[in-house]
Amino acid sequence: MTTAYISEISKYEGQDVTLKGWLYNKRSSGKIKFIILRDGTGLIQAVAVKGEIEDKYFDLIEELTQESSLAVTGTIREDKRSPWGYEMTLKSLEVVHIAEEYPISLKEHGTSFLMDNRHLWLRSEGQRHVLRIRHEIIQSIRQFYYERGFTLIDSPILTPASVEGTSTLFETDYFDGKAYLSQSGQLYLEPAIAAFGKVYCFGPTFRAEKSKTRRHLQEFWMVEPEVAFNDHEDNIKLAEEFVSYIVAWVLEKCGRELDALERDKTKLEKVKAPFGRVTYTDAVERLKKEGIEIEWGDDFGAEHETVIGSWFETPVVIEKYPAKIKPFYMQPDAENPDLVANMDVIAPEGYGEIIGGSQRDHDLERLKKKVIAQGLPLESYEWYLDVRRYGSVPHAGFGLGIERTVAWLSGSKHIRETIPYPRMLYRLYP
Amino acid sequence: MTTAYISEISKYEGQDVTLKGWLYNKRSSGKIKFIILRDGTGLIQAVAVKGEIEDKYFDLIEELTQESSLAVTGTIREDKRSPWGYEMTLKSLEVVHIAEEYPISLKEHGTSFLMDNRHLWLRSEGQRHVLRIRHEIIQSIRQFYYERGFTLIDSPILTPASVEGTSTLFETDYFDGKAYLSQSGQLYLEPAIAAFGKVYCFGPTFRAEKSKTRRHLQEFWMVEPEVAFNDHEDNIKLAEEFVSYIVAWVLEKCGRELDALERDKTKLEKVKAPFGRVTYTDAVERLKKEGIEIEWGDDFGAEHETVIGSWFETPVVIEKYPAKIKPFYMQPDAENPDLVANMDVIAPEGYGEIIGGSQRDHDLERLKKKVIAQGLPLESYEWYLDVRRYGSVPHAGFGLGIERTVAWLSGSKHIRETIPYPRMLYRLYP
């Protein structure tokens, strides 16, 4: 007997196959019993009619509890009334394991309970859809950079220093010294552009921030491209092309998941380059006119980002922030040295910042001065400064946060559902 | 003027283009000057003939030091004598940055010096080839699991407990408690199979081992598939298919790099499923006959693996180790409960173990007993045991180490060259 997955069931129309999975639901209607089987790739209904199937199998259905594991064998029929397109006429079944009473029922559960049972909650349809969208987003990212000739440069997690200060770093003993968990691969990508031209890294990053919001995780995944000879405009163009590519991929591959999550796809269909664009300075002016409290020189908070996002139907690029609120490695703006050639991309519909990036300062002397001015130890950055000593070139890059992108595209209200096992303040288990 | 990358230069034959990169080398022959330009995607020679190019450009070449960055513009010509297939007739050039005296020359350097300058060493051709092979291996892995319907489940790095004891764990404060850097995603994948059927994770893993060998890194990348309803034989079949796929991909995509590294490709062409196979018990017997010191119940060391690897031209699967030297979660062998249904895959040519895996014990009561017998805290494993409470199924998986696979396929003698920024004992910089 052929063993098949539900996702490929259309290939077996009219044939007998075995499917293996878990009992999602069952019901009875007189002499007919219905089993809904879940195998991780899809759902299917199997129908047993008393008299047409051996009694021992018919009776066995009675014993099945929710989430029991089993193998069902029968004939696959197309069924247009079924939400899954196909049904099975059951011929036999084999019980693998009768589940204990399953703690997650179809009724509402509290968040804390669901998070304590994250390892089981993963089985729920809503969670599965979000994580399938995550899976496709990540595949689209790998494909995007592969097609464009970028070389993957896995940057280290254990690092001696940090890009943006040490207050939010996880620290560990490293033999006779200390190491810190990486917050960004950028410093490691910049030297690599001189070897490979176009590079990217993609891995977990860490923030030991004591913030507990819908948008923060202590451990999250980030993809960061870095390109030699790219300037500020090239950087924005790459970001627009990249985000548009991800969205088009998800629309193509995840139609079923988006529908099941009741995501408004027409909003995603509008995500095409070029995006809306506004300078930091103009955004501050407009926010003030709209009566929102902010002064030039303040950083934007989540509420500001939501308002700015609402000005456009596409994502919006905010560019040229004040240098004094940005890290030392950013290239000064060509026209106004109080500004930097940076850009953030804000997702629409209130999903916040998904990208932050900049052209990098490639002038050795200016960069040295900034490292010293910020009170950073120059000797820790010598290797990073070497990029400017040996064939310095203009270059630019950015980072895209995976979980925020998943939240946006799947329409998840809380970032904790966008990663299989979220790490949050006071949440390290399971 | 069109700006192009060297990798796509064949598209521009007969046309004028601009190429941007770094000076790899230059030489002079009377009225002709040759520049070799490197842009991260390839190398090309540009030729300047006095009288045919403006004098100011001809003279500028004199100023160029090794690794200076520049843009060259000229006409692309096919040239069969050139190792790169094409040459440029130079029309103009622009200096971006004159490099300081470059510390890495073509002469031999000591390993310590090269590792201290890893951020620059990346630019050397040999290092570039190895990391391009790494890049292609990783892309092939993503593609392999994507094509086969596996769902990516990123497992957490910050974990409360460990699979194999705490002595080799990096520890960090996690707000009011402690967290440990993950050594494997397996425990997190097993619950996910009940949600997705076939899953994999792929990320950095950590060992705080005080070992300093050619084969060890403190931080390395591992890919781990886990499949519901797979048994020991299915597990071996998946591993064989997987490794064969990677090797075929690398042979197809990295011919030039393998040749440059003088890798014997005929050896790689023999890597096809099924692989050689030997039980642990038979391997011990044969090692003894060959006069090598080992007793049944000992674990294999690197030298044993090398000898066992030499018995076959393909990789070799060693299966069914003594239960007492393996972790608690492995399924007992069906015929002999002193053995487990595990397997290691050893690469040929002395490159050692690249895969370790097993069928997982899916019997709740037996697993509980083993957790207790090993002195592990049962309450930390309750969530893991839940996989056996709610629809337990036979399942199996394995982990493949990326750096060892890169070392094997690229023919690198030392694992430190198989990752962009290696983390080793006493090596955290750059």
Short mmCIF file of N, CA, C and O in Angstrom, two decimals, chain A residues 85-169:
data_model
loop_
_atom_site.label_atom_id
_atom_site.label_comp_id
_atom_site.label_asym_id
_atom_site.label_seq_id
_atom_site.Cartn_x
_atom_site.Cartn_y
_atom_site.Cartn_z
N GLY A 85 -11.29 19.53 -0.75
CA GLY A 85 -11.31 19.07 -2.14
C GLY A 85 -11.38 17.57 -2.33
O GLY A 85 -11.83 17.09 -3.37
N TYR A 86 -10.92 16.81 -1.33
CA TYR A 86 -10.91 15.34 -1.44
C TYR A 86 -11.40 14.71 -0.14
O TYR A 86 -11.30 15.30 0.93
N GLU A 87 -11.91 13.50 -0.27
CA GLU A 87 -12.29 12.71 0.89
C GLU A 87 -11.74 11.30 0.73
O GLU A 87 -11.36 10.90 -0.37
N MET A 88 -11.70 10.58 1.84
CA MET A 88 -11.31 9.18 1.78
C MET A 88 -12.49 8.31 2.21
O MET A 88 -13.14 8.59 3.22
N THR A 89 -12.75 7.26 1.43
CA THR A 89 -13.66 6.22 1.88
C THR A 89 -12.82 5.20 2.65
O THR A 89 -11.94 4.55 2.08
N LEU A 90 -13.08 5.12 3.94
CA LEU A 90 -12.22 4.36 4.83
C LEU A 90 -12.38 2.86 4.62
O LEU A 90 -13.50 2.35 4.52
N LYS A 91 -11.27 2.14 4.54
CA LYS A 91 -11.31 0.68 4.45
C LYS A 91 -10.75 0.02 5.70
O LYS A 91 -11.18 -1.06 6.08
N SER A 92 -9.75 0.64 6.29
CA SER A 92 -9.20 0.10 7.54
C SER A 92 -8.45 1.20 8.26
O SER A 92 -8.12 2.24 7.66
N LEU A 93 -8.22 0.98 9.55
CA LEU A 93 -7.37 1.94 10.26
C LEU A 93 -6.57 1.23 11.34
O LEU A 93 -6.95 0.15 11.80
N GLU A 94 -5.47 1.85 11.68
CA GLU A 94 -4.58 1.30 12.68
C GLU A 94 -4.29 2.41 13.69
O GLU A 94 -3.92 3.52 13.30
N VAL A 95 -4.51 2.11 14.95
CA VAL A 95 -4.23 3.10 15.99
C VAL A 95 -2.75 3.02 16.34
O VAL A 95 -2.22 1.94 16.62
N VAL A 96 -2.07 4.14 16.32
CA VAL A 96 -0.67 4.17 16.73
C VAL A 96 -0.58 4.48 18.22
O VAL A 96 0.12 3.81 18.96
N HIS A 97 -1.33 5.48 18.67
CA HIS A 97 -1.28 5.86 20.09
C HIS A 97 -2.56 6.62 20.45
O HIS A 97 -2.94 7.56 19.77
N ILE A 98 -3.19 6.17 21.53
CA ILE A 98 -4.37 6.88 22.04
C ILE A 98 -3.89 8.02 22.94
O ILE A 98 -3.23 7.78 23.96
N ALA A 99 -4.21 9.25 22.55
CA ALA A 99 -3.75 10.42 23.29
C ALA A 99 -4.45 10.54 24.63
O ALA A 99 -5.65 10.26 24.75
N GLU A 100 -3.70 10.98 25.65
CA GLU A 100 -4.33 11.41 26.90
C GLU A 100 -5.22 12.62 26.60
O GLU A 100 -5.13 13.21 25.53
N GLU A 101 -6.03 13.02 27.58
CA GLU A 101 -6.94 14.15 27.32
C GLU A 101 -6.14 15.40 26.92
O GLU A 101 -5.30 15.86 27.70
N TYR A 102 -6.42 15.90 25.76
CA TYR A 102 -5.60 16.97 25.18
C TYR A 102 -5.94 18.31 25.83
O TYR A 102 -7.11 18.68 25.89
N PRO A 103 -4.94 19.03 26.32
CA PRO A 103 -5.25 20.24 27.11
C PRO A 103 -5.79 21.41 26.29
O PRO A 103 -6.44 22.29 26.85
N ILE A 104 -5.49 21.44 25.00
CA ILE A 104 -5.96 22.57 24.19
C ILE A 104 -7.22 22.14 23.44
O ILE A 104 -7.17 21.29 22.56
N SER A 105 -8.35 22.75 23.80
CA SER A 105 -9.59 22.43 23.10
C SER A 105 -9.92 23.58 22.16
O SER A 105 -9.16 24.51 22.01
N LEU A 106 -11.08 23.48 21.51
CA LEU A 106 -11.44 24.53 20.57
C LEU A 106 -11.95 25.78 21.27
O LEU A 106 -12.10 26.83 20.65
N LYS A 107 -12.22 25.67 22.59
CA LYS A 107 -12.65 26.87 23.32
C LYS A 107 -11.46 27.83 23.49
O LYS A 107 -10.31 27.49 23.24
N GLU A 108 -11.76 29.03 23.95
CA GLU A 108 -10.72 30.04 24.16
C GLU A 108 -9.82 29.68 25.34
O GLU A 108 -10.31 29.20 26.36
N HIS A 109 -8.54 29.90 25.18
CA HIS A 109 -7.60 29.72 26.29
C HIS A 109 -6.88 31.03 26.53
O HIS A 109 -6.73 31.84 25.63
N GLY A 110 -6.38 31.22 27.75
CA GLY A 110 -5.60 32.41 28.05
C GLY A 110 -4.23 32.33 27.40
O GLY A 110 -3.70 31.25 27.14
N THR A 111 -3.62 33.48 27.16
CA THR A 111 -2.32 33.55 26.50
C THR A 111 -1.24 32.82 27.31
O THR A 111 -0.43 32.09 26.75
N SER A 112 -1.26 33.03 28.60
CA SER A 112 -0.23 32.44 29.45
C SER A 112 -0.29 30.92 29.37
O SER A 112 0.74 30.25 29.24
N PHE A 113 -1.51 30.37 29.38
CA PHE A 113 -1.68 28.93 29.25
C PHE A 113 -1.16 28.45 27.89
O PHE A 113 -0.44 27.44 27.80
N LEU A 114 -1.51 29.17 26.85
CA LEU A 114 -1.08 28.76 25.51
C LEU A 114 0.44 28.85 25.37
O LEU A 114 1.07 27.98 24.76
N MET A 115 1.03 29.87 25.95
CA MET A 115 2.48 30.02 25.85
C MET A 115 3.20 28.94 26.67
O MET A 115 4.25 28.45 26.25
N ASP A 116 2.63 28.56 27.81
CA ASP A 116 3.21 27.46 28.59
C ASP A 116 3.15 26.15 27.80
O ASP A 116 3.95 25.25 28.01
N ASN A 117 2.17 26.08 26.92
CA ASN A 117 2.00 24.88 26.10
C ASN A 117 2.33 25.14 24.63
O ASN A 117 1.73 24.56 23.74
N ARG A 118 3.29 26.03 24.42
CA ARG A 118 3.65 26.40 23.05
C ARG A 118 3.96 25.17 22.19
O ARG A 118 3.63 25.12 21.01
N HIS A 119 4.60 24.17 22.78
CA HIS A 119 4.99 22.95 22.06
C HIS A 119 3.76 22.19 21.55
O HIS A 119 3.87 21.41 20.60
N LEU A 120 2.62 22.38 22.19
CA LEU A 120 1.37 21.76 21.71
C LEU A 120 0.56 22.75 20.87
O LEU A 120 -0.07 22.38 19.88
N TRP A 121 0.60 24.02 21.28
CA TRP A 121 -0.15 25.07 20.58
C TRP A 121 0.24 25.14 19.10
O TRP A 121 -0.57 25.51 18.25
N LEU A 122 1.52 24.76 18.81
CA LEU A 122 2.00 24.73 17.43
C LEU A 122 1.07 23.92 16.52
O LEU A 122 1.02 24.14 15.31
N ARG A 123 0.34 22.94 17.11
CA ARG A 123 -0.51 22.08 16.30
C ARG A 123 -1.79 22.77 15.85
O ARG A 123 -2.47 22.27 14.95
N SER A 124 -2.16 23.89 16.51
CA SER A 124 -3.42 24.57 16.18
C SER A 124 -3.32 25.21 14.79
O SER A 124 -2.27 25.72 14.41
N GLU A 125 -4.43 25.19 14.08
CA GLU A 125 -4.42 25.64 12.69
C GLU A 125 -3.90 27.07 12.55
O GLU A 125 -3.09 27.36 11.67
N GLY A 126 -4.34 27.99 13.39
CA GLY A 126 -3.92 29.39 13.28
C GLY A 126 -2.41 29.53 13.41
O GLY A 126 -1.76 30.26 12.64
N GLN A 127 -1.83 28.83 14.37
CA GLN A 127 -0.39 28.88 14.57
C GLN A 127 0.35 28.26 13.40
O GLN A 127 1.39 28.76 12.97
N ARG A 128 -0.20 27.17 12.90
CA ARG A 128 0.43 26.51 11.75
C ARG A 128 0.47 27.46 10.55
O ARG A 128 1.48 27.54 9.85
N HIS A 129 -0.62 28.19 10.31
CA HIS A 129 -0.66 29.09 9.16
C HIS A 129 0.41 30.18 9.28
O HIS A 129 1.12 30.47 8.32
N VAL A 130 0.53 30.77 10.47
CA VAL A 130 1.51 31.84 10.66
C VAL A 130 2.93 31.30 10.43
O VAL A 130 3.75 31.94 9.76
N LEU A 131 3.21 30.11 10.94
CA LEU A 131 4.57 29.57 10.82
C LEU A 131 4.85 29.05 9.41
O LEU A 131 6.00 29.03 8.97
N ARG A 132 3.81 28.66 8.68
CA ARG A 132 4.02 28.33 7.26
C ARG A 132 4.36 29.60 6.47
O ARG A 132 5.18 29.58 5.56
N ILE A 133 3.72 30.71 6.83
CA ILE A 133 4.04 31.98 6.17
C ILE A 133 5.49 32.38 6.50
O ILE A 133 6.25 32.79 5.63
N ARG A 134 5.87 32.20 7.77
CA ARG A 134 7.28 32.45 8.15
C ARG A 134 8.24 31.61 7.29
O ARG A 134 9.23 32.12 6.77
N HIS A 135 7.92 30.33 7.18
CA HIS A 135 8.72 29.40 6.38
C HIS A 135 8.88 29.90 4.94
O HIS A 135 9.99 29.91 4.38
N GLU A 136 7.79 30.34 4.33
CA GLU A 136 7.87 30.82 2.94
C GLU A 136 8.61 32.15 2.84
O GLU A 136 9.34 32.38 1.88
N ILE A 137 8.43 33.02 3.82
CA ILE A 137 9.16 34.30 3.82
C ILE A 137 10.66 34.03 3.83
O ILE A 137 11.42 34.62 3.07
N ILE A 138 11.08 33.12 4.67
CA ILE A 138 12.51 32.83 4.80
C ILE A 138 13.05 32.20 3.52
O ILE A 138 14.13 32.55 3.04
N GLN A 139 12.28 31.30 2.93
CA GLN A 139 12.73 30.71 1.67
C GLN A 139 12.84 31.79 0.58
O GLN A 139 13.79 31.78 -0.20
N SER A 140 11.89 32.71 0.56
CA SER A 140 11.92 33.76 -0.47
C SER A 140 13.16 34.64 -0.29
O SER A 140 13.77 35.08 -1.26
N ILE A 141 13.56 34.86 0.95
CA ILE A 141 14.75 35.68 1.23
C ILE A 141 16.01 34.98 0.74
O ILE A 141 16.85 35.58 0.08
N ARG A 142 16.12 33.69 1.05
CA ARG A 142 17.28 32.93 0.58
C ARG A 142 17.35 32.98 -0.95
O ARG A 142 18.41 33.12 -1.55
N GLN A 143 16.19 32.81 -1.58
CA GLN A 143 16.14 32.78 -3.04
C GLN A 143 16.48 34.15 -3.63
O GLN A 143 17.20 34.24 -4.63
N PHE A 144 15.97 35.20 -3.02
CA PHE A 144 16.21 36.57 -3.51
C PHE A 144 17.71 36.84 -3.61
O PHE A 144 18.21 37.28 -4.64
N TYR A 145 18.45 36.57 -2.53
CA TYR A 145 19.87 36.90 -2.52
C TYR A 145 20.68 35.91 -3.36
O TYR A 145 21.68 36.28 -3.97
N TYR A 146 20.22 34.68 -3.39
CA TYR A 146 20.93 33.68 -4.23
C TYR A 146 20.84 34.07 -5.70
O TYR A 146 21.86 34.09 -6.40
N GLU A 147 19.64 34.40 -6.15
CA GLU A 147 19.44 34.78 -7.56
C GLU A 147 20.29 35.99 -7.96
O GLU A 147 20.68 36.13 -9.11
N ARG A 148 20.51 36.90 -6.99
CA ARG A 148 21.22 38.14 -7.30
C ARG A 148 22.73 38.05 -7.07
O ARG A 148 23.42 39.07 -7.09
N GLY A 149 23.23 36.85 -6.82
CA GLY A 149 24.68 36.67 -6.72
C GLY A 149 25.31 37.13 -5.42
O GLY A 149 26.51 37.33 -5.35
N PHE A 150 24.49 37.32 -4.37
CA PHE A 150 25.04 37.63 -3.06
C PHE A 150 25.66 36.38 -2.47
O PHE A 150 25.12 35.28 -2.63
N THR A 151 26.78 36.51 -1.76
CA THR A 151 27.39 35.39 -1.05
C THR A 151 26.95 35.45 0.42
O THR A 151 27.03 36.50 1.05
N LEU A 152 26.50 34.30 0.91
CA LEU A 152 26.11 34.19 2.33
C LEU A 152 27.36 34.22 3.20
O LEU A 152 28.26 33.40 3.05
N ILE A 153 27.41 35.16 4.12
CA ILE A 153 28.52 35.26 5.09
C ILE A 153 27.90 35.14 6.47
O ILE A 153 27.35 36.11 7.01
N ASP A 154 27.93 33.93 7.04
CA ASP A 154 27.38 33.75 8.38
C ASP A 154 28.26 34.51 9.37
O ASP A 154 29.43 34.18 9.53
N SER A 155 27.68 35.50 10.01
CA SER A 155 28.46 36.27 10.97
C SER A 155 28.38 35.58 12.33
O SER A 155 27.46 34.84 12.61
N PRO A 156 29.39 35.81 13.20
CA PRO A 156 29.42 35.08 14.47
C PRO A 156 28.37 35.59 15.45
O PRO A 156 28.00 36.76 15.44
N ILE A 157 27.90 34.69 16.33
CA ILE A 157 27.00 35.06 17.43
C ILE A 157 27.83 35.52 18.62
O ILE A 157 27.50 36.49 19.29
N LEU A 158 28.91 34.80 18.90
CA LEU A 158 29.79 35.16 20.01
C LEU A 158 30.76 36.24 19.53
O LEU A 158 31.57 36.00 18.63
N THR A 159 30.66 37.42 20.13
CA THR A 159 31.46 38.55 19.66
C THR A 159 32.13 39.23 20.84
O THR A 159 31.64 39.18 21.97
N PRO A 160 33.26 39.90 20.56
CA PRO A 160 33.95 40.59 21.64
C PRO A 160 33.36 41.98 21.91
O PRO A 160 33.43 42.47 23.02
N ALA A 161 32.76 42.63 20.92
CA ALA A 161 32.28 43.99 21.10
C ALA A 161 30.91 44.13 20.48
O ALA A 161 30.36 43.19 19.95
N SER A 162 30.33 45.31 20.55
CA SER A 162 28.98 45.48 20.04
C SER A 162 28.90 46.69 19.15
O SER A 162 29.71 47.60 19.23
N VAL A 163 27.89 46.72 18.29
CA VAL A 163 27.68 47.86 17.41
C VAL A 163 27.11 49.03 18.20
O VAL A 163 27.51 50.17 18.02
N GLU A 164 26.18 48.78 19.07
CA GLU A 164 25.43 49.87 19.69
C GLU A 164 25.47 49.86 21.22
O GLU A 164 24.44 49.89 21.89
N GLY A 165 26.68 49.75 21.79
CA GLY A 165 26.80 49.81 23.24
C GLY A 165 26.55 48.46 23.89
O GLY A 165 26.14 47.50 23.24
N THR A 166 26.81 48.37 25.22
CA THR A 166 26.78 47.07 25.88
C THR A 166 25.60 46.90 26.83
O THR A 166 25.44 45.84 27.43
N SER A 167 24.74 47.90 26.97
CA SER A 167 23.71 47.82 28.00
C SER A 167 22.65 46.76 27.70
O SER A 167 22.02 46.24 28.61
N THR A 168 22.46 46.42 26.44
CA THR A 168 21.40 45.47 26.10
C THR A 168 21.98 44.16 25.58
O THR A 168 21.35 43.45 24.80
N LEU A 169 23.20 43.81 26.05
CA LEU A 169 23.87 42.60 25.55
C LEU A 169 23.75 41.44 26.53
O LEU A 169 23.91 41.63 27.74
#
